[in-house]
CSV table of C-alpha atoms and ligand atoms in Angstrom, one decimal:
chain,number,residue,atom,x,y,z
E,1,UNK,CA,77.2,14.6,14.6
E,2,UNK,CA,80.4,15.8,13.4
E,3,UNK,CA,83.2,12.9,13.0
E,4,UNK,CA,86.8,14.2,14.0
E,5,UNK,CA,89.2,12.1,12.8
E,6,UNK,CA,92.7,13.0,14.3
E,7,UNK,CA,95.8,10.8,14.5
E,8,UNK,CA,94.7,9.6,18.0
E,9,UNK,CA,91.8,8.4,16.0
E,10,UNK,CA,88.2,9.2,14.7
E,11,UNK,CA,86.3,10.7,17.7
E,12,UNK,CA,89.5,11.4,19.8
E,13,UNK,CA,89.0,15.3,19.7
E,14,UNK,CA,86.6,16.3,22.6
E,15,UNK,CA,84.1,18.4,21.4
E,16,UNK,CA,81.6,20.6,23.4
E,17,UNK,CA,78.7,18.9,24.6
E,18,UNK,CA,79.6,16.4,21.5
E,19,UNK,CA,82.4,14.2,22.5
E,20,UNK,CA,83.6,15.1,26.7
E,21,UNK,CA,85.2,13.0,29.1
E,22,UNK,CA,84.7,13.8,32.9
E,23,UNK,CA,87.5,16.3,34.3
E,24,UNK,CA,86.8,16.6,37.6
E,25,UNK,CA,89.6,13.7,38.3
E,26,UNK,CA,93.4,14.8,38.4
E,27,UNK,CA,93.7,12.3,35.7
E,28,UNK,CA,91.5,12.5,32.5
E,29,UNK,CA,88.8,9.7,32.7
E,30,UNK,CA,89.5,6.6,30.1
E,31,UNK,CA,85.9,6.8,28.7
E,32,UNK,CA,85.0,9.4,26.0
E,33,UNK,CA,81.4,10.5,26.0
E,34,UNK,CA,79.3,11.3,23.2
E,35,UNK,CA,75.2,11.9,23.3
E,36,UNK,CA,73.4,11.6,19.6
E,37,UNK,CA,70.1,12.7,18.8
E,38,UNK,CA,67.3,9.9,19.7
E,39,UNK,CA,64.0,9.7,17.4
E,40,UNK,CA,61.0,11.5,19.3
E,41,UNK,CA,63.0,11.9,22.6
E,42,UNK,CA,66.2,12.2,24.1
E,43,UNK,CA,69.4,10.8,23.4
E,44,UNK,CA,71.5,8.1,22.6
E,45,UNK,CA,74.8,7.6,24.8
E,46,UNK,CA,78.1,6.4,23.7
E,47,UNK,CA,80.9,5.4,26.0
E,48,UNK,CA,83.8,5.2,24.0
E,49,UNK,CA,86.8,3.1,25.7
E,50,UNK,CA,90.1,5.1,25.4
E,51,UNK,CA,92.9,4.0,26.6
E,52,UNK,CA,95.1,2.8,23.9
E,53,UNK,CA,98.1,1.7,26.1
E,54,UNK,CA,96.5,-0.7,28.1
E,55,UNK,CA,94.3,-2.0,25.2
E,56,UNK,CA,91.2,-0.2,27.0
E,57,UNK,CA,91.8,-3.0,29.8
E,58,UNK,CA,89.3,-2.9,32.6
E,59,UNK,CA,91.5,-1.2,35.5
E,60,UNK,CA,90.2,0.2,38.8
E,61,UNK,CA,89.9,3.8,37.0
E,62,UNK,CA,88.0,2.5,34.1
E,63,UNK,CA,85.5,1.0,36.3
E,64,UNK,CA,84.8,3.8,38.7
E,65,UNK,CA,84.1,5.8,35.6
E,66,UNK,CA,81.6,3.2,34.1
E,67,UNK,CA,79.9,2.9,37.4
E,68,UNK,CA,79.0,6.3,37.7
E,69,UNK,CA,78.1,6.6,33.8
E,70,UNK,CA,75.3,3.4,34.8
E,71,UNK,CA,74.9,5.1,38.5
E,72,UNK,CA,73.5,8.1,36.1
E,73,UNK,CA,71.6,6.2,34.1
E,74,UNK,CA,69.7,4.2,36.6
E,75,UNK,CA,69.0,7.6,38.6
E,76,UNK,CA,66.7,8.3,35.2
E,77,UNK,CA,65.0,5.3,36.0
E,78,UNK,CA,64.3,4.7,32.4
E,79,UNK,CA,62.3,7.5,31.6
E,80,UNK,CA,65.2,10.5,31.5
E,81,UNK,CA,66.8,11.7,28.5
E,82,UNK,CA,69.4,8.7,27.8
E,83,UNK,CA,66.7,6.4,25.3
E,84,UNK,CA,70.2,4.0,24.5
E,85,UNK,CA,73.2,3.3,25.6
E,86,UNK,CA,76.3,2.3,23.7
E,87,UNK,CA,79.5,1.0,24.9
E,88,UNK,CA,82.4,0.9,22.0
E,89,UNK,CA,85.8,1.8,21.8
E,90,UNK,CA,87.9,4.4,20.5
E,91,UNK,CA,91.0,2.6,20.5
E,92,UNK,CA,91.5,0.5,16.5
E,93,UNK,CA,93.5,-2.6,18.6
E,94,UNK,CA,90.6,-3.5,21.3
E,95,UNK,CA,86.9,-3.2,22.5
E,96,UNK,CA,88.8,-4.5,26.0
E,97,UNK,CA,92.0,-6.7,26.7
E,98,UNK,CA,89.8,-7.6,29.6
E,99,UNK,CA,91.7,-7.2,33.7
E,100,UNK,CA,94.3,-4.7,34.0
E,101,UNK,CA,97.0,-7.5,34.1
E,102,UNK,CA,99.4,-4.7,34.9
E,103,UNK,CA,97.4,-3.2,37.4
E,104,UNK,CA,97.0,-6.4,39.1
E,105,UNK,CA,100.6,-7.2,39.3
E,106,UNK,CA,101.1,-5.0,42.5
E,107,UNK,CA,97.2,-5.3,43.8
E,108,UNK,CA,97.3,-7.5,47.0
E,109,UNK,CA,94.9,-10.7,47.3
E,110,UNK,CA,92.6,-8.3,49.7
E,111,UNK,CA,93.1,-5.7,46.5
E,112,UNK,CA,91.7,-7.9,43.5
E,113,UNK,CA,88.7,-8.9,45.9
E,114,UNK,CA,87.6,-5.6,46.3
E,115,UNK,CA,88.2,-4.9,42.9
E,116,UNK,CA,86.0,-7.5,41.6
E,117,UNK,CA,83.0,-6.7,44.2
E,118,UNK,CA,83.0,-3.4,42.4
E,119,UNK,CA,83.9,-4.5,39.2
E,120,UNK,CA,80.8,-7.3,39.3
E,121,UNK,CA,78.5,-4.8,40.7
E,122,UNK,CA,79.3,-2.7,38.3
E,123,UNK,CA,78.2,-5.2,35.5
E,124,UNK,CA,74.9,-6.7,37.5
E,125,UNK,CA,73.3,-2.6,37.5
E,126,UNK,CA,74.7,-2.4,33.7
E,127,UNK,CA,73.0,-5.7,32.8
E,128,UNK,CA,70.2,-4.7,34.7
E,129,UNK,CA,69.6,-0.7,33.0
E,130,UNK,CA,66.0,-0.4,32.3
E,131,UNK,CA,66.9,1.4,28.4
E,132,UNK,CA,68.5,-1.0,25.5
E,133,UNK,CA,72.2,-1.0,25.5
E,134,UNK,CA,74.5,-2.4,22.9
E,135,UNK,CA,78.0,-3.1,22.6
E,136,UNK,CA,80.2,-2.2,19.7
E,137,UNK,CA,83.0,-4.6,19.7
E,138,UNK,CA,84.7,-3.5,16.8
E,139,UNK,CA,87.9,-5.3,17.2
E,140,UNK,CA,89.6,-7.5,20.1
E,141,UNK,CA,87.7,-8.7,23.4
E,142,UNK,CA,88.7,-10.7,25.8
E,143,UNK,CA,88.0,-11.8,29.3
E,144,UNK,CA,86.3,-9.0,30.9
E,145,UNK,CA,86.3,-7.5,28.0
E,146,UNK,CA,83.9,-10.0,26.5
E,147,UNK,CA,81.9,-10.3,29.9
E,148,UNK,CA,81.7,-6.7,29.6
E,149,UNK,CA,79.7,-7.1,26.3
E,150,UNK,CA,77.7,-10.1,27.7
E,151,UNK,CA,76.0,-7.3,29.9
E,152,UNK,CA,74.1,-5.3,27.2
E,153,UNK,CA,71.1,-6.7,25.6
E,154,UNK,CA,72.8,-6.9,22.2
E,155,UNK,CA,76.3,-6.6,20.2
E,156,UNK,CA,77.3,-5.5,17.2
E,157,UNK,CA,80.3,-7.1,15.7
E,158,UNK,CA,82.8,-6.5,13.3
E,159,UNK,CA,83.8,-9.4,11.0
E,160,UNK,CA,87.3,-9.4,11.7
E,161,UNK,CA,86.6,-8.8,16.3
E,162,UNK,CA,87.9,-11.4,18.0
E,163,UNK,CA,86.7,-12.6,21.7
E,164,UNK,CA,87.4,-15.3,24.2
E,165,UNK,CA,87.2,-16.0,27.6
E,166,UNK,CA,90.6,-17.1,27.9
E,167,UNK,CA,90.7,-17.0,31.9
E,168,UNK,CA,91.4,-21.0,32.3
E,169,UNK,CA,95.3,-20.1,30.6
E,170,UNK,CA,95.9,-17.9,33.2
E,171,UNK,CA,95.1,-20.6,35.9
E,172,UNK,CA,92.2,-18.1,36.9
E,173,UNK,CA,88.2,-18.9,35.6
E,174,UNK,CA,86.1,-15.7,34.3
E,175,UNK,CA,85.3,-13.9,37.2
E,176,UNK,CA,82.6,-11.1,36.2
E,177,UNK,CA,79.6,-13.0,35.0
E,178,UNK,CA,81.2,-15.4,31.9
E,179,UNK,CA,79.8,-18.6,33.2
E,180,UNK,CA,76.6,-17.4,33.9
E,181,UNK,CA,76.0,-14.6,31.6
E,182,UNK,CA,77.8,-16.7,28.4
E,183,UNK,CA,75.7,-20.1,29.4
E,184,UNK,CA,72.8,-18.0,29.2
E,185,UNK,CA,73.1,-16.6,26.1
E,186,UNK,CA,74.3,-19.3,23.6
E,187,UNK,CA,74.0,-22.4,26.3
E,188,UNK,CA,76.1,-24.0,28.4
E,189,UNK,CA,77.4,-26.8,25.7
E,190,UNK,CA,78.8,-23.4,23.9
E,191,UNK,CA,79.6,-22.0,26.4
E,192,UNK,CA,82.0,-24.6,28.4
E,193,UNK,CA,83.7,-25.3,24.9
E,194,UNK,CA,84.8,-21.0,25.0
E,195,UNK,CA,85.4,-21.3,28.6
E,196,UNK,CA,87.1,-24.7,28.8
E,197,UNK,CA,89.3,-24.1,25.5
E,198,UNK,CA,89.6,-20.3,26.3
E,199,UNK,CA,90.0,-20.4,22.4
E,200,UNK,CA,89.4,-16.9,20.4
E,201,UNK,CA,86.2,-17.0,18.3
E,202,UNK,CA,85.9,-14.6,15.2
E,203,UNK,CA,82.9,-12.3,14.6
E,204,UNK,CA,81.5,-14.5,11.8
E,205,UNK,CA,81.6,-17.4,14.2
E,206,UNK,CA,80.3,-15.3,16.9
E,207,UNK,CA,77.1,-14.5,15.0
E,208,UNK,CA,76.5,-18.4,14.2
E,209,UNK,CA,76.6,-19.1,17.7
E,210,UNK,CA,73.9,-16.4,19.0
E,211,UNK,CA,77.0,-14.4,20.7
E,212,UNK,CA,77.2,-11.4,18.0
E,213,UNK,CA,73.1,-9.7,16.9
E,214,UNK,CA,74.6,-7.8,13.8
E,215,UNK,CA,77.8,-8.4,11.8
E,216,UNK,CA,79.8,-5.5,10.1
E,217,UNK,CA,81.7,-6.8,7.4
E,218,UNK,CA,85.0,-5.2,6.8
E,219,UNK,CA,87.3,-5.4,4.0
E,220,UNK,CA,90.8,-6.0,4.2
E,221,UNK,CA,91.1,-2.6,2.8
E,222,UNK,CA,88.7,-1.0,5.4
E,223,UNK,CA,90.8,-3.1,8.0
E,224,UNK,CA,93.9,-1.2,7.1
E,225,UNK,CA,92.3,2.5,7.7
E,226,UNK,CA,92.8,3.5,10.5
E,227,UNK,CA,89.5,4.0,12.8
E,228,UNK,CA,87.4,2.7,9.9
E,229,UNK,CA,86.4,-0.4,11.2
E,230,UNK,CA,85.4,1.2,14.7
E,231,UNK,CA,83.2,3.9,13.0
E,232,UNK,CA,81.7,1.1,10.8
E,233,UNK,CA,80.8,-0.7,13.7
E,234,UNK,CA,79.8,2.3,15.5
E,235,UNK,CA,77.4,3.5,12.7
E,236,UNK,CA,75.5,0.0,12.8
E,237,UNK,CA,75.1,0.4,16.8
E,238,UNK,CA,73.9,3.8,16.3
E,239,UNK,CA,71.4,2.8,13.6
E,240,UNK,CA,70.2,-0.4,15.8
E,241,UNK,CA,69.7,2.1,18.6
E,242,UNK,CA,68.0,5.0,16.4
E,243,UNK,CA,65.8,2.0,15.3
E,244,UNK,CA,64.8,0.7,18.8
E,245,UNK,CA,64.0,4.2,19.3
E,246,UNK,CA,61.4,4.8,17.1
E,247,UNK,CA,59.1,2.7,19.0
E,248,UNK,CA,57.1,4.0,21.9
E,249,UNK,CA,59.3,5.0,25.1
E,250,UNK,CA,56.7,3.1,27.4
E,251,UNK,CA,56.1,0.3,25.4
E,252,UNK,CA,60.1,-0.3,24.9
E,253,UNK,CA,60.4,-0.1,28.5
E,254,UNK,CA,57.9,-2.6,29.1
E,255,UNK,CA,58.8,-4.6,26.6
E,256,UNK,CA,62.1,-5.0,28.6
E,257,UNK,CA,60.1,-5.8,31.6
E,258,UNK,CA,58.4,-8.3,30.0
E,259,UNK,CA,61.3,-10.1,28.1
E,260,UNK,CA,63.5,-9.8,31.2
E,261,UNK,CA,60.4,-11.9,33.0
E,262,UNK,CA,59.8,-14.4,30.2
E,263,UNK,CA,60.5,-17.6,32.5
E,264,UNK,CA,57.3,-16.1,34.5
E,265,UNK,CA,55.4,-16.2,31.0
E,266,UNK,CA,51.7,-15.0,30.7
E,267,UNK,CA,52.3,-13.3,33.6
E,268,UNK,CA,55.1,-11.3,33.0
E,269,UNK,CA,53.8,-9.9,29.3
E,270,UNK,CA,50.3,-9.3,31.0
E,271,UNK,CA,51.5,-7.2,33.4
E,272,UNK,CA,53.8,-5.0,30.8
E,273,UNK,CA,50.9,-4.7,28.4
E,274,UNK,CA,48.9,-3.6,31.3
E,275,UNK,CA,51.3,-0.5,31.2
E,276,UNK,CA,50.9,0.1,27.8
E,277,UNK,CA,47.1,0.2,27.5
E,278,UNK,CA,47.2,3.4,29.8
E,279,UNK,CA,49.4,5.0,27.3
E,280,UNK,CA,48.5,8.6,25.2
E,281,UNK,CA,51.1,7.1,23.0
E,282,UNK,CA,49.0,3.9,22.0
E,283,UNK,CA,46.3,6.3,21.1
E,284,UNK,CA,48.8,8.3,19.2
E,285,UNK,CA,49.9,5.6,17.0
E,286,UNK,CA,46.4,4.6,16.0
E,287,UNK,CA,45.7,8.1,15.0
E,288,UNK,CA,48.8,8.1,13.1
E,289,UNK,CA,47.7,4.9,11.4
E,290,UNK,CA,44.4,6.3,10.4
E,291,UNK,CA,46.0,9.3,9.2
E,292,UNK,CA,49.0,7.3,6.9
E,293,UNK,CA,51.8,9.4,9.0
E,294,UNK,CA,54.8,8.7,11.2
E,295,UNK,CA,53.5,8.6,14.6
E,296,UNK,CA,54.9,11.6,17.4
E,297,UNK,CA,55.8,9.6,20.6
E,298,UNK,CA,55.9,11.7,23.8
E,299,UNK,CA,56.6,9.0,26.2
E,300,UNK,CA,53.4,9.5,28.3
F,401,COA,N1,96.1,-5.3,30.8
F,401,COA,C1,97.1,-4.4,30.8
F,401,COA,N2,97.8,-4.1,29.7
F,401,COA,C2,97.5,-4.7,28.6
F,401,COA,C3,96.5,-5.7,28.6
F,401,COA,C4,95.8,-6.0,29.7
F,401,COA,N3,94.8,-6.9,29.8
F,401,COA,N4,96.4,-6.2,27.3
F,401,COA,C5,97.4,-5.6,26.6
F,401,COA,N5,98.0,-4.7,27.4
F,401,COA,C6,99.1,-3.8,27.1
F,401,COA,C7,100.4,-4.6,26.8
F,401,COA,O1,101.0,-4.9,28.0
F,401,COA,C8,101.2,-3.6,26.0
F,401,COA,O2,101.8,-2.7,26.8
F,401,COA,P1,103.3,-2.3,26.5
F,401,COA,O3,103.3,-1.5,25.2
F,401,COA,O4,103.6,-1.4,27.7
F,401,COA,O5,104.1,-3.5,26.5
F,401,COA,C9,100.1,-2.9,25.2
F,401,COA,O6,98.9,-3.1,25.8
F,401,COA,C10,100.0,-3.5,23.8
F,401,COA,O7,99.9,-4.9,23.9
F,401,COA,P2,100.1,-5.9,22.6
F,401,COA,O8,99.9,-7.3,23.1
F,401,COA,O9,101.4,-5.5,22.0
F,401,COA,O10,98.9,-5.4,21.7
F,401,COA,P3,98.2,-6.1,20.5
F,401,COA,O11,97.4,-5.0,19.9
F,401,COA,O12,99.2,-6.8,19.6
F,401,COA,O13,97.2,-7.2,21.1
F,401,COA,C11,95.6,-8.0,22.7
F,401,COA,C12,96.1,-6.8,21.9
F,401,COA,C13,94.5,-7.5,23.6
F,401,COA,C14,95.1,-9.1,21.8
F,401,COA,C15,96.8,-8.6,23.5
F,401,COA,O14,97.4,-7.5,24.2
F,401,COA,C16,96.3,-9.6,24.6
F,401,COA,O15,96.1,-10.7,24.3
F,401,COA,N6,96.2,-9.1,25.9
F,401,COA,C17,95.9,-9.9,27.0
F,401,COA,C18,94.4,-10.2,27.0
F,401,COA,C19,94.1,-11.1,28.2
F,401,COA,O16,94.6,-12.2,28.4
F,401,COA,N7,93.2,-10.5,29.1
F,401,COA,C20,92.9,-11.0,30.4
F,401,COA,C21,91.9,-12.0,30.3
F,401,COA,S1,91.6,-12.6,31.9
């Protein structure tokens, strides 16, 4: 993969079948895509947030266009071409400022419920892909921003990214899966201290408390360069991604199954492993074992 780096920023240059957006809109869609090479199979996807003037904010454009990138997704029903999915940004100042607060100024009462039944729907199908996704929050995320990241199975997280749910200062309370999603993932004690504070955590804090899976340390240096920190972070997602990717397609796929079930259990692992033990792949990797080699995965 060739890296552009223009003055909009590394990856702002569209490249063939490299780095597109979707044009069939009047107005050009706010998410960037690229698709990367994935090991045996496939690729990896990355949405890259791009619009700088609302700090990548979640507005009704942004996500219509999301929705059909995890519409897309879900159609491969986990056993298409896109192995990963990554969500980052391509804007230095934000992963996501969160709602469009502008937007919202003129949206009716009848407006910002409609929104949000999209706009939680939206996360629930994200949340709910059946490939590994990862968020690469490379800078500022807040409110929906964060919740946005609380849908993917992991996150990747510069040192110097900063998130919050600050929703409680603006008499409102997160409204697209922060008090569920948040509780579940570093507790509820945690959680109602972010939620009830609204205060800003920093990525090394983030990591302590369960909320970041891989922290990018950037100098002060790196901080100054412009799009540096972003393609940092976006390296380390890609490598977690290329790394998931090496394992079986079935088995990660029921692997997901199974973690996703783990308050069933027994149950829920037994009936993944079940889908593995029919695989050509197992039998693959045992030959590969016997043979000292790198196994050949064909997802079958
Ligand atoms: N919705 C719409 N526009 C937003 C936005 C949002 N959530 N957050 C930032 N912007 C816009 C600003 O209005 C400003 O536009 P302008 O140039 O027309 O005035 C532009 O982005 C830059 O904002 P600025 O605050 O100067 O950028 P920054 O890089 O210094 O700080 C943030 C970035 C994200 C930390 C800061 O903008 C912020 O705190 N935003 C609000 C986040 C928030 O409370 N979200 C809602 C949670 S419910």
């Amino acid at each position: 993969m060739r890296h552009v780096s223009t003055a909009r920023g590394l990856f702002a240059t569209p490249i063939a079948s490299q780095v597109r957006r979707y044009a069939a809109a009047a107005e050009a869609s706010p998410i960037l895509l690229q698709n990367h090479p994935a090991p045996h199979s496939g690729t990896i996807r990355v949405l890259l947030l791009d619009k700088a003037d609302t700090r990548n904010a979640l507005s009704k454009r942004l996500v219509k266009d999301l929705r059909r990138h995890v519409d897309e997704i879900k159609a491969e029903g986990g056993t298409g071409g896109t192995r990963a999915l990554i969500i980052a940004s391509n804007v230095d100042k934000a992963f996501c400022a969160g709602a469009d607060l502008k937007e919202r100024r003129s949206m009716s009462q009848e407006d910002v419920s409609a929104f949000l039944k999209d706009l939680r729907s939206t996360f629930t199908e994200l949340s709910k892909l059946p490939i590994p996704t990862i968020s690469a929050i490379s800078s500022t995320a807040l409110g929906g921003g964060l919740e946005l990241g609380l849908c993917t199975n992991l996150r990747v997280f510069c040192s110097t990214a900063t998130v919050g749910l600050p929703e409680t200062r603006l008499a409102i309370i997160p409204g697209a899966g922060g008090t569920f999603r948040l509780p579940a993932l570093i507790g509820p004690n945690r959680a109602r201290d972010m939620i009830l504070t609204g205060r800003r955590v920093l990525g090394p804090e983030a990591y302590f408390l369960g909320l970041c899976d891989r922290l990018v340390q950037v100098t002060e240096e790196e901080q100054s360069q412009e799009g540096k920190a972003r393609e940092k972070v976006l390296e380390v997602s890609l490598q977690l991604a290329r790394d998931i990717c090496e394992g079986g397609p079935v088995a990660l796929k029921a692997a997901m199954q199974a973690v996703d079930g783990w308050q069933k259990g027994e149950a829920s692992e037994n009936a993944a492993y079940d889908i593995v033990l029919k695989t050509e792949d197992r039998l693959e990797a045992l030959r590969a074992f016997a043979e000292k080699r790198k196994p050949a995965f064909k997802g079958r």
